mmCIF file of C-alpha atoms in Angstrom:
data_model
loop_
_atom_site.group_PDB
_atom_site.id
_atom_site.type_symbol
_atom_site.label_atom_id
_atom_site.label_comp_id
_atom_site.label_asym_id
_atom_site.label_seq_id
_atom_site.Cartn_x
_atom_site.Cartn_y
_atom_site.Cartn_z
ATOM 1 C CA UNK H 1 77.075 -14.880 49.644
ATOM 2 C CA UNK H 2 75.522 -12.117 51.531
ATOM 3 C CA UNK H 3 74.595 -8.646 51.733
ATOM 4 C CA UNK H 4 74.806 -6.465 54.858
ATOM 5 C CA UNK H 5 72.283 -3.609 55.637
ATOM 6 C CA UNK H 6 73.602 -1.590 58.425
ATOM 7 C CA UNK H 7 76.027 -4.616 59.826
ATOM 8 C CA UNK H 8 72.757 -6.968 59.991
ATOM 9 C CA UNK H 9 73.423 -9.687 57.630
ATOM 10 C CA UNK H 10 70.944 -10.555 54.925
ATOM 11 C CA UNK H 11 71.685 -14.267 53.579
ATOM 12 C CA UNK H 12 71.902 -14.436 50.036
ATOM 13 C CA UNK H 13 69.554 -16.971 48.120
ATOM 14 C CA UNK H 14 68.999 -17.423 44.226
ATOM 15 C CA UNK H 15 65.370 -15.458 43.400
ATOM 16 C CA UNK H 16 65.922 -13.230 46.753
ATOM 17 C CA UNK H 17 65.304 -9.904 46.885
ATOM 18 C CA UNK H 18 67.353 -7.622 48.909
ATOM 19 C CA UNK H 19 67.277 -3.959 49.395
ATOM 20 C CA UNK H 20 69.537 -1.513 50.621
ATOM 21 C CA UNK H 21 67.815 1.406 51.415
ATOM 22 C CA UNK H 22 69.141 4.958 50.836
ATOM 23 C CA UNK H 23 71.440 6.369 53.287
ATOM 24 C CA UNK H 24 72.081 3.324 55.288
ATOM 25 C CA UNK H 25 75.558 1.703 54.565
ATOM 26 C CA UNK H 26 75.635 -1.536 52.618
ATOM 27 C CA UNK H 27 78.681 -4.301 52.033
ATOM 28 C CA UNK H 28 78.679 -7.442 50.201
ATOM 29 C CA UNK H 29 80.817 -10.653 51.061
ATOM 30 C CA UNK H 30 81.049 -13.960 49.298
ATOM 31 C CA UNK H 31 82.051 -17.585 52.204
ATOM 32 C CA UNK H 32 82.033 -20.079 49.420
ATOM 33 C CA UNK H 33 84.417 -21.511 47.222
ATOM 34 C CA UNK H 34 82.201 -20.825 43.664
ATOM 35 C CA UNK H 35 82.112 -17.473 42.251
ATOM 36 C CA UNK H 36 78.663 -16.070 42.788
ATOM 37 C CA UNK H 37 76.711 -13.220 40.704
ATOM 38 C CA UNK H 38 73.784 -11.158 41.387
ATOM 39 C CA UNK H 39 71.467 -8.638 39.488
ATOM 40 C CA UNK H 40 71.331 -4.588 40.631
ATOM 41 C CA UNK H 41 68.728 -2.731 40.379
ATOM 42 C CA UNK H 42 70.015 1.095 40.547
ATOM 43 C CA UNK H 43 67.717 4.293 40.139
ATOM 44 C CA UNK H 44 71.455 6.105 39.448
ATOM 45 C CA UNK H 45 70.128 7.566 36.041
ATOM 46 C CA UNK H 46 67.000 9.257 37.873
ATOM 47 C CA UNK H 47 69.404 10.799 40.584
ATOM 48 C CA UNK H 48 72.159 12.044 37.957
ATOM 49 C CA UNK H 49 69.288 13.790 36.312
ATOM 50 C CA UNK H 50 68.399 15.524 39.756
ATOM 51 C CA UNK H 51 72.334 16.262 40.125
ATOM 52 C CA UNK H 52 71.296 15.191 43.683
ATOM 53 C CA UNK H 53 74.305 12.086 43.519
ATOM 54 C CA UNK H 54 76.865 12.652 45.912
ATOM 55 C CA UNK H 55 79.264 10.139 47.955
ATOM 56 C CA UNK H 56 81.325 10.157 51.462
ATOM 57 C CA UNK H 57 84.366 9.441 52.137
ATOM 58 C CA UNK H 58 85.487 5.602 52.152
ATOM 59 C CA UNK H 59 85.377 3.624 55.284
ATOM 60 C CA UNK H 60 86.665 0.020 56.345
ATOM 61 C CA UNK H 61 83.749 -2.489 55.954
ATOM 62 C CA UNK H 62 82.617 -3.245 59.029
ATOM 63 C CA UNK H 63 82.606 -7.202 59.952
ATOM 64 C CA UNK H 64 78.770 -8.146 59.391
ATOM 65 C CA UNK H 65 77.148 -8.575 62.721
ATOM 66 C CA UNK H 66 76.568 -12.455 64.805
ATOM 67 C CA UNK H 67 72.713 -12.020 63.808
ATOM 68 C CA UNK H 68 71.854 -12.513 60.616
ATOM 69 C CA UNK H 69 68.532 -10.898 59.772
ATOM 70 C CA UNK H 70 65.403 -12.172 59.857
ATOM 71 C CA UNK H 71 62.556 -9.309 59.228
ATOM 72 C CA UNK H 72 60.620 -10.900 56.657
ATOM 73 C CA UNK H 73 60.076 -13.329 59.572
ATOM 74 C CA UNK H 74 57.709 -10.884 61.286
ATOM 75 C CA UNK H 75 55.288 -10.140 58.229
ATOM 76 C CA UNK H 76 54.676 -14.476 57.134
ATOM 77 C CA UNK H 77 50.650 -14.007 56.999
ATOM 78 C CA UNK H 78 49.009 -11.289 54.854
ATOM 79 C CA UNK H 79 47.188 -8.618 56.594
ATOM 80 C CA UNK H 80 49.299 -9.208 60.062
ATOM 81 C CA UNK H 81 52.038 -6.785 61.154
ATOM 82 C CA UNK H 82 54.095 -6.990 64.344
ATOM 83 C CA UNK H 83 52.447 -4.479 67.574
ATOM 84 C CA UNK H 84 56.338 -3.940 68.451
ATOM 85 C CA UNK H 85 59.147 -5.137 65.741
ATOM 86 C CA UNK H 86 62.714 -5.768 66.940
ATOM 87 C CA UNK H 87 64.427 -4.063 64.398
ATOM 88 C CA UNK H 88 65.073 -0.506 64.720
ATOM 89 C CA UNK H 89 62.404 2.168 62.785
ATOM 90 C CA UNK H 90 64.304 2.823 59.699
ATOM 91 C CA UNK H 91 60.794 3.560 57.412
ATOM 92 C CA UNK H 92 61.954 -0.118 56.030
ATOM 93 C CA UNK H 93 60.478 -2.347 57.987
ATOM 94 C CA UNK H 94 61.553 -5.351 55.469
ATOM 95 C CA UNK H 95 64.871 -5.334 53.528
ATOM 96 C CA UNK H 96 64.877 -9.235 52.298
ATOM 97 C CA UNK H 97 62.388 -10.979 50.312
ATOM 98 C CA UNK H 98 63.213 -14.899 50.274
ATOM 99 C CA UNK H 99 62.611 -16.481 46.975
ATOM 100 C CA UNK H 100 61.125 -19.584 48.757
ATOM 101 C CA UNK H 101 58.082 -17.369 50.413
ATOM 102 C CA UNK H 102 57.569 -15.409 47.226
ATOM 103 C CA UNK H 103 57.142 -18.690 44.978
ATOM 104 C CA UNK H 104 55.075 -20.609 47.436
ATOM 105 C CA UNK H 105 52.843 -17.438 47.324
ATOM 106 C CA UNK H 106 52.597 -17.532 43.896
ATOM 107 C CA UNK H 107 51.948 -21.126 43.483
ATOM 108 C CA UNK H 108 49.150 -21.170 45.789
ATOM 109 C CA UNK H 109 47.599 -17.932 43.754
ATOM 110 C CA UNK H 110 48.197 -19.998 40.729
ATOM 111 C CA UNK H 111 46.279 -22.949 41.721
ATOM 112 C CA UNK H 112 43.294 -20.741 42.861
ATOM 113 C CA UNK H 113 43.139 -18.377 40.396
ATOM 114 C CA UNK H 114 40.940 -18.861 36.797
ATOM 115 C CA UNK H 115 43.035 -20.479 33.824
ATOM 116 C CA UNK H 116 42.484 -17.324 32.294
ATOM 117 C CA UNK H 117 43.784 -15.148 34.727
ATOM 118 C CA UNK H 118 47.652 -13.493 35.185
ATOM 119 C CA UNK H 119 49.428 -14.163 38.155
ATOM 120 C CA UNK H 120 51.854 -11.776 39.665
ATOM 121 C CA UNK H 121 53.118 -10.443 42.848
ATOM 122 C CA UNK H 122 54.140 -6.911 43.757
ATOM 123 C CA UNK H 123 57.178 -6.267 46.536
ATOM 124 C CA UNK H 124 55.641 -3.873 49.201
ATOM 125 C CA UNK H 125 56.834 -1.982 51.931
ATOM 126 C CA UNK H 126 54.647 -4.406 54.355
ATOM 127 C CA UNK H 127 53.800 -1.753 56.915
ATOM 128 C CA UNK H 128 52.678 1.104 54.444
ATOM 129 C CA UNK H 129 51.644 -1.100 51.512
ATOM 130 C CA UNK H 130 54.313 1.371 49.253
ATOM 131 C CA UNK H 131 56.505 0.038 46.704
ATOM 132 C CA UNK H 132 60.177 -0.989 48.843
ATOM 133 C CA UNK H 133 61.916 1.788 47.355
ATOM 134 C CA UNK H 134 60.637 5.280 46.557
ATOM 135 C CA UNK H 135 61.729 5.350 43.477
ATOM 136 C CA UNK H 136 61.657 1.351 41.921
ATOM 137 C CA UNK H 137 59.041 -1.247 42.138
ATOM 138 C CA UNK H 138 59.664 -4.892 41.929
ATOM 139 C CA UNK H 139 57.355 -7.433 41.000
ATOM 140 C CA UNK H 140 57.205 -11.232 40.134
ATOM 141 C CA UNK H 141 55.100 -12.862 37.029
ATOM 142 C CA UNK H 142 54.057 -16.428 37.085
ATOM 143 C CA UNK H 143 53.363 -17.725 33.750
ATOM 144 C CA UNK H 144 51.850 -21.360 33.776
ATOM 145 C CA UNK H 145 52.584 -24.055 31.222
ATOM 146 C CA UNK H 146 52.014 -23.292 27.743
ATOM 147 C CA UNK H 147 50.722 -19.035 28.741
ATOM 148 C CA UNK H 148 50.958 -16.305 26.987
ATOM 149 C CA UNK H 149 50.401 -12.999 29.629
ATOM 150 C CA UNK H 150 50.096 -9.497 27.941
ATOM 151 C CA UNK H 151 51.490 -6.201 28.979
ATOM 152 C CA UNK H 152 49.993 -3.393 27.379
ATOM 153 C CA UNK H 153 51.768 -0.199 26.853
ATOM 154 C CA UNK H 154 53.184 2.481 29.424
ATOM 155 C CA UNK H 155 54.982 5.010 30.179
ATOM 156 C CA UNK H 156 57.199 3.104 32.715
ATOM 157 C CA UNK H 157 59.971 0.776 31.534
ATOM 158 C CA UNK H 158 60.975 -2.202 33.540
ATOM 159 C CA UNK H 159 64.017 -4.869 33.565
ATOM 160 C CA UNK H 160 62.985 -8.424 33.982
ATOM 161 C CA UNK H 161 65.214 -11.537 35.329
ATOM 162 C CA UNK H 162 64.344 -14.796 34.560
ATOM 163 C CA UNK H 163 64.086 -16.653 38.061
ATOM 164 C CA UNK H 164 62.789 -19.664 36.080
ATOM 165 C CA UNK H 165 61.501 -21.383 32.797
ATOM 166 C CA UNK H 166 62.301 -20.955 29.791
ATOM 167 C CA UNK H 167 60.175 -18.771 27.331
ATOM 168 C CA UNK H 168 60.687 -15.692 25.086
ATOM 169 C CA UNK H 169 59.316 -12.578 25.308
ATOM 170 C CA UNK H 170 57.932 -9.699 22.207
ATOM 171 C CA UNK H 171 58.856 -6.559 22.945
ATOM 172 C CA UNK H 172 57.532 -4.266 20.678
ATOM 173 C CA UNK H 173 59.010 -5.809 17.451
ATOM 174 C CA UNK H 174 61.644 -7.760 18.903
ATOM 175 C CA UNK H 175 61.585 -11.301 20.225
ATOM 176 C CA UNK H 176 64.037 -12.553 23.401
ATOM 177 C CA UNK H 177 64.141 -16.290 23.920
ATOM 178 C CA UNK H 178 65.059 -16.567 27.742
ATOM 179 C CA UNK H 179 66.047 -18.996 30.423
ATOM 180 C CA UNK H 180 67.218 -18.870 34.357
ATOM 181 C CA UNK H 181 69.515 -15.765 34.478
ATOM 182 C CA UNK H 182 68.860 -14.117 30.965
ATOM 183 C CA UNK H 183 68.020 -10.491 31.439
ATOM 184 C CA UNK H 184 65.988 -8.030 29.145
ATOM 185 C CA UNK H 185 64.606 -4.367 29.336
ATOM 186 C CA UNK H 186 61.125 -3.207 28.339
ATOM 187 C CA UNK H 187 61.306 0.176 27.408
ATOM 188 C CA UNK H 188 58.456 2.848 27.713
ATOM 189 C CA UNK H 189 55.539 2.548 25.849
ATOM 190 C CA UNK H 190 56.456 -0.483 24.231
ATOM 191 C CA UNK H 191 53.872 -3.501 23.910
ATOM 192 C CA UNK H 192 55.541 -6.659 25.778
ATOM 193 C CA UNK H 193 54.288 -10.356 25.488
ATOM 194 C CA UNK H 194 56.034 -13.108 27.745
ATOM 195 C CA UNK H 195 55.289 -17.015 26.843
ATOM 196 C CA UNK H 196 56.224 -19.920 28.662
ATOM 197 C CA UNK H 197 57.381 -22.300 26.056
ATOM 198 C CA UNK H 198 57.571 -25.245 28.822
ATOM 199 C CA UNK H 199 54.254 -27.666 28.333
ATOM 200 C CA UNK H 200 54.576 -28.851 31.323
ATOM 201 C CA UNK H 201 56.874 -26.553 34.019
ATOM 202 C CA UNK H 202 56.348 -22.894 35.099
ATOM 203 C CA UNK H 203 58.157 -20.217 34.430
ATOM 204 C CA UNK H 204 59.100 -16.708 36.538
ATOM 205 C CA UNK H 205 60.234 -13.743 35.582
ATOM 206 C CA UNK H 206 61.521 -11.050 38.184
ATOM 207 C CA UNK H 207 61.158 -7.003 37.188
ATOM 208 C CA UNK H 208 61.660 -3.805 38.590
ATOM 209 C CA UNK H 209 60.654 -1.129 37.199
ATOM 210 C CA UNK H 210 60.679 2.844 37.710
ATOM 211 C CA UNK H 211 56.929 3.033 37.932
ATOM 212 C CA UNK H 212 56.507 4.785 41.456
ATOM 213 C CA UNK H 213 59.049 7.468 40.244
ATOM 214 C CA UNK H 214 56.672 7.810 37.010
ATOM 215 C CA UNK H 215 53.770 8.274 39.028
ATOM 216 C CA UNK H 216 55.109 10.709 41.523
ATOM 217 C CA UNK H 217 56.052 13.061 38.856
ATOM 218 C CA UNK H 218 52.797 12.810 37.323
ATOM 219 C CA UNK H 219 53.894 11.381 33.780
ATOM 220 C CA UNK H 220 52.266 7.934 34.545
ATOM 221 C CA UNK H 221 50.410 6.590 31.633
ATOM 222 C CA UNK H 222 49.143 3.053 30.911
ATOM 223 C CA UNK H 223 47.185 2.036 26.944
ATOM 224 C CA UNK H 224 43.492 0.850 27.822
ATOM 225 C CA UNK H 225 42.987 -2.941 27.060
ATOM 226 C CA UNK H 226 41.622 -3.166 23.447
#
């Protein structure tokens, strides 16, 4: 399947992230024979609130383009950016996220990083270091064999997708047992505890969350460790 962001096709792989940025039209389209299904992530609730939602008029989707697109190709070593980028200067330099670079980066983290230490990812706007969306970050948890990785409270909430592993998770007093494709939401200011069950294999779990709307309006809050 794929997405397309302004006629520039973005590939669609299991455990990719793709955004489609605010006022730039977006289509989907499916080539193969299997039915396909994918996760969104909408800030809709936020913008009702505003009573700032509002819609055009339908048009024909527009054939996706020859190219298909290739910007995370341009930001492949931290710390580097392009002097001159191809693409045009949208303020989204980056609207796919291939599963394949994000795990490799979190593998290699994993294998330097203390036993005792979490391992985890944030999505960023790779030119201004922002979250990829005003309004919703996204981030990506690597739990090793056998760990248990703690979340204290805050005032953000967050919906998690299970990329891989198999687990549960506590959230406040409830317990989800999860696997590839399960789903569950962490409301605010509820304690959450992910284990990976797996002795041997690791597990990831996908989020985003509405912690960079939070923060902007001033309401952020997070629990101090104990």
């Amino acid at each position: 399947a794929y997405t397309t962001v302004d006629g520039v096709k973005c590939v669609m792989e299991p455990g990719d992230l793709i955004i489609t940025p605010p006022m730039r039209w977006h289509d989907h389209g499916h080539e193969g024979r299997e039915p396909v299904v994918w996760l969104d992530g909408l800030d809709i609730p936020l913008v009702r609130s505003f009573d700032a939602s509002w819609a055009s008029r339908m048009r024909a989707a527009r054939p996706p383009g020859t190219g298909t697109d290739s910007s995370q190709d341009e930001f492949t070593a931290a710390g580097l950016v392009p002097r001159r980028s191809r693409y045009e200067d949208t303020g989204y330099p980056q609207v796919r996220w291939p599963w394949s670079t994000v795990r490799r980066a979190l593998a290699s983290m994993a294998a330097a990083a203390p036993a005792d230490q979490p391992v985890g990812l944030c999505y960023v706007n790779p030119k201004t270091g922002a979250p990829p969306l005003a309004t919703m970050g996204c981030e990506c948890q690597w739990l090793r064999p056998g760990e248990t990785a703690r979340i204290p409270r805050r005032t953000s909430s967050a919906v998690y997708q299970v990329i891989e592993g198999r687990g549960e998770s506590h959230v406040g007093d409830a317990t989800f047992a999860w696997e590839p494709g399960d789903t569950l939401v962490a409301p605010p200011w509820h304690a959450v505890e992910h284990v990976n069950l797996a002795p041997t294999a690791p597990a990831c779990l996908f989020q985003f969350n509405d912690e960079p709307a939070v923060r902007a309006l001033g309401l952020w809050r997070e629990e101090p460790p104990a």
